[in-house]
């Protein structure tokens, strides 16, 4: 016979069970229960999700942290977001208020300007900082060569936060065969819809230029070291 009640109708919302656990909402707050309706995580969170078998990311006071099934706080409620990178690393973000001073030609005085910015970094599952929370962007396609943006400039770090390519470029593509495609502004006054126009070239892992920074586009290099490129609105092929 189908349609039997498996979980009582005492929840404002509930997800299906995954590995014997279900996310549920009661009294306006989220928690986790098992199939016997034992409470694994108390109903006292604004949001909640599973990180691994014994660890949950939880939102309380509009900040994310992590607790275990013993209700112990593993990672304090400090972050604006927590996302899984792998079994050893979590991507976290924090919002910061910055104060700058701008000179007003009209009023001939310095005025204060405030801005809010989200910065990213990485921690382990015990809350230890692996990569400082100081980057505007982090890209994890290759964990050993993490493309990052700091102070509006691109560079590359590894999973320990060690700088591999200096932060002086306006763009860096993914590493392929020990080569990066890089982009640099070529005219500060020539803005386009999404920023400045860039010219592209290539560097090796020691930041030696191996393809001049003079192309409008550079495609991927094939196994013979040949890539499609665009220059002066025309396409051709280049090597490296």
Coordinates of C-alpha atoms in Angstrom, one line a residue:
X1 CA 0.0 0.0 0.0
X2 CA 1.3 3.4 -1.0
X3 CA 0.9 6.8 0.5
X4 CA 1.7 5.8 4.1
X5 CA 3.1 8.6 6.3
X6 CA 6.9 8.2 6.7
X7 CA 7.5 11.5 8.4
X8 CA 4.9 13.3 10.4
X9 CA 3.2 16.4 9.0
X10 CA 4.8 18.7 11.5
X11 CA 7.1 20.8 9.4
X12 CA 6.8 24.0 7.4
X13 CA 9.1 22.5 4.7
X14 CA 11.2 19.4 4.3
X15 CA 13.6 18.0 1.7
X16 CA 13.8 14.3 0.8
X17 CA 16.3 12.1 2.7
X18 CA 19.9 11.9 1.5
X19 CA 22.2 9.4 3.3
X20 CA 19.6 9.1 6.1
X21 CA 19.3 12.9 6.7
X22 CA 16.7 15.4 5.7
X23 CA 16.7 19.2 5.9
X24 CA 13.5 20.5 7.5
X25 CA 12.0 23.8 8.7
X26 CA 10.1 24.2 11.9
X27 CA 9.1 27.3 13.8
X28 CA 10.6 29.4 11.0
X29 CA 14.1 27.9 11.3
X30 CA 16.0 25.1 9.6
X31 CA 17.6 22.0 11.1
X32 CA 18.3 18.3 10.1
X33 CA 16.4 15.1 11.2
X34 CA 17.0 11.5 10.6
X35 CA 14.4 8.9 9.4
X36 CA 13.3 8.4 13.0
X37 CA 12.8 12.2 13.3
X38 CA 15.6 12.5 15.8
X39 CA 17.0 16.0 15.6
X40 CA 20.5 16.0 14.2
X41 CA 20.9 19.7 14.1
X42 CA 18.5 22.0 16.1
X43 CA 15.9 24.1 14.4
X44 CA 17.6 27.4 15.1
X45 CA 19.2 28.4 11.8
X46 CA 18.2 30.7 8.9
X47 CA 19.6 28.2 6.4
X48 CA 21.6 25.0 6.6
X49 CA 23.3 22.5 4.3
X50 CA 25.5 19.4 4.5
X51 CA 29.2 19.7 4.0
X52 CA 30.2 16.1 4.7
X53 CA 29.1 13.1 6.8
X54 CA 29.5 14.9 10.1
X55 CA 29.7 18.6 9.3
X56 CA 27.0 21.1 8.4
X57 CA 27.3 24.7 7.2
X58 CA 24.8 26.8 9.0
X59 CA 23.6 30.4 8.8
X60 CA 22.8 32.3 11.9
X61 CA 22.6 36.0 12.3
X62 CA 23.1 36.3 8.5
X63 CA 26.6 34.7 8.8
X64 CA 27.7 31.2 7.9
X65 CA 29.7 28.8 10.0
X66 CA 30.0 25.0 10.5
X67 CA 28.9 22.7 13.3
X68 CA 29.0 18.9 13.8
X69 CA 26.3 16.5 15.0
X70 CA 27.5 17.0 18.6
X71 CA 26.3 20.6 18.1
X72 CA 29.9 21.8 18.5
X73 CA 30.9 24.9 16.5
X74 CA 33.8 23.9 14.2
X75 CA 33.9 27.1 12.2
X76 CA 32.5 30.3 13.8
X77 CA 29.7 32.3 12.3
X78 CA 32.0 34.7 10.4
X79 CA 31.4 34.3 6.7
X80 CA 29.0 35.6 4.0
X81 CA 29.3 32.4 2.1
X82 CA 31.0 28.9 2.5
X83 CA 31.4 26.6 -0.5
X84 CA 33.1 23.3 -0.9
X85 CA 36.2 23.1 -3.1
X86 CA 37.4 19.6 -2.2
X87 CA 37.7 17.4 0.9
X88 CA 40.3 19.6 2.4
X89 CA 39.4 23.1 1.4
X90 CA 36.4 25.5 1.6
X91 CA 35.9 28.7 -0.3
X92 CA 34.7 31.5 2.0
X93 CA 33.8 35.2 1.5
X94 CA 33.5 38.2 3.8
X95 CA 32.1 41.6 3.1
X96 CA 34.2 44.7 4.0
X97 CA 33.4 48.4 4.2
X98 CA 36.1 50.6 2.8
X99 CA 36.5 54.3 3.3
X100 CA 38.3 56.4 0.7
X101 CA 38.8 60.1 0.3
X102 CA 37.9 62.0 -2.9
X103 CA 38.9 65.5 -3.7
X104 CA 36.0 67.7 -4.9
X105 CA 37.1 70.3 -7.5
X106 CA 33.7 72.0 -7.1
X107 CA 33.8 72.3 -3.3
X108 CA 37.6 72.2 -3.1
X109 CA 37.5 69.8 -0.1
X110 CA 38.2 66.2 0.5
X111 CA 35.0 64.1 0.8
X112 CA 34.6 60.6 2.2
X113 CA 33.4 57.8 0.0
X114 CA 32.3 54.4 1.3
X115 CA 32.1 51.2 -0.6
X116 CA 31.3 47.6 0.2
X117 CA 33.3 44.8 -1.3
X118 CA 33.2 41.0 -1.1
X119 CA 36.6 39.3 -0.7
X120 CA 37.3 35.6 -1.0
X121 CA 39.8 33.2 0.6
X122 CA 40.0 29.6 1.7
X123 CA 39.9 27.7 5.0
X124 CA 40.2 24.0 6.0
X125 CA 37.4 22.1 7.7
X126 CA 38.7 23.2 11.1
X127 CA 38.5 26.9 10.2
X128 CA 42.2 27.4 9.7
X129 CA 43.1 30.0 7.0
X130 CA 44.7 28.4 3.9
X131 CA 44.4 31.4 1.5
X132 CA 44.0 34.9 3.0
X133 CA 40.6 36.5 2.5
X134 CA 41.9 39.3 0.3
X135 CA 40.9 38.4 -3.3
X136 CA 38.1 39.8 -5.4
X137 CA 38.0 36.6 -7.5
X138 CA 39.4 33.0 -7.1
X139 CA 39.2 30.4 -10.0
X140 CA 39.7 26.8 -9.1
X141 CA 39.8 24.9 -12.4
X142 CA 43.4 23.8 -11.5
X143 CA 43.9 23.6 -7.8
X144 CA 47.7 23.9 -8.2
X145 CA 47.4 27.1 -10.3
X146 CA 44.6 29.2 -8.9
X147 CA 43.9 32.3 -11.0
X148 CA 43.1 35.2 -8.7
X149 CA 42.2 38.9 -8.7
X150 CA 43.7 41.3 -6.1
X151 CA 43.3 45.1 -6.3
X152 CA 41.8 44.7 -9.8
X153 CA 44.9 42.8 -11.1
X154 CA 45.2 39.2 -12.1
X155 CA 47.8 36.8 -10.8
X156 CA 48.2 33.1 -9.9
X157 CA 48.6 31.4 -6.5
X158 CA 48.7 27.8 -5.4
X159 CA 46.5 26.1 -2.8
X160 CA 48.7 27.3 0.0
X161 CA 48.3 30.9 -1.1
X162 CA 51.9 31.2 -2.5
X163 CA 52.2 33.6 -5.4
X164 CA 53.2 31.9 -8.6
X165 CA 52.5 34.8 -11.1
X166 CA 52.7 38.4 -9.9
X167 CA 49.5 40.5 -9.7
X168 CA 50.2 42.9 -12.5
X169 CA 48.0 41.7 -15.4
X170 CA 44.6 42.7 -16.5
X171 CA 43.7 39.1 -17.4
X172 CA 45.2 35.6 -17.1
X173 CA 43.8 32.5 -18.7
X174 CA 44.1 28.9 -17.4
X175 CA 47.5 27.4 -17.6
X176 CA 48.0 25.0 -20.5
X177 CA 51.3 23.2 -21.2
X178 CA 53.1 25.6 -18.8
X179 CA 51.8 28.7 -20.7
X180 CA 49.4 31.4 -19.7
X181 CA 47.5 33.7 -22.0
X182 CA 47.6 37.2 -20.5
X183 CA 45.8 40.4 -21.3
X184 CA 46.8 44.0 -20.8
X185 CA 45.1 47.4 -21.4
X186 CA 46.5 49.2 -24.4
X187 CA 44.5 52.4 -24.1
X188 CA 43.3 53.8 -20.8
X189 CA 40.8 56.0 -22.6
X190 CA 39.4 53.2 -24.8
X191 CA 36.6 51.7 -22.6
X192 CA 34.1 49.2 -23.8
X193 CA 30.9 47.9 -22.3
X194 CA 32.5 45.5 -19.8
X195 CA 35.8 47.4 -19.1
X196 CA 38.9 48.2 -21.1
X197 CA 39.9 46.7 -24.4
X198 CA 42.8 44.3 -23.9
X199 CA 45.7 43.1 -26.0
X200 CA 46.7 39.5 -25.5
X201 CA 50.0 37.6 -25.4
X202 CA 51.6 34.6 -23.6
X203 CA 54.0 34.1 -20.8
X204 CA 55.6 31.0 -19.3
X205 CA 55.6 30.0 -15.6
X206 CA 58.6 32.3 -15.0
X207 CA 56.7 35.2 -16.6
X208 CA 58.9 35.4 -19.6
X209 CA 56.9 36.7 -22.6
X210 CA 56.9 34.0 -25.3
X211 CA 54.1 35.6 -27.5
X212 CA 54.1 39.4 -27.8
X213 CA 51.2 41.2 -26.2
X214 CA 49.7 42.6 -29.4
X215 CA 46.8 40.4 -30.3
X216 CA 43.0 41.1 -30.1
X217 CA 42.3 37.4 -29.5
X218 CA 44.4 34.2 -28.9
X219 CA 42.8 30.8 -29.0
X220 CA 44.0 27.5 -27.5
X221 CA 47.3 26.1 -28.8
X222 CA 47.0 22.7 -30.3
X223 CA 49.4 19.8 -29.8
X224 CA 51.7 21.2 -32.5
X225 CA 51.9 24.6 -30.7
X226 CA 49.7 26.5 -33.1
X227 CA 46.8 28.8 -32.2
X228 CA 44.2 30.9 -33.9
X229 CA 44.8 34.7 -33.3
X230 CA 43.3 38.0 -34.3
X231 CA 45.3 41.1 -35.1
X232 CA 44.2 44.4 -36.8
X233 CA 40.7 42.9 -37.2
X234 CA 42.1 39.9 -39.2
X235 CA 42.7 36.3 -38.2
X236 CA 45.7 34.1 -38.7
X237 CA 47.7 31.4 -37.0
X238 CA 50.6 31.8 -34.6
X239 CA 53.0 29.5 -32.8
X240 CA 54.7 29.7 -29.4

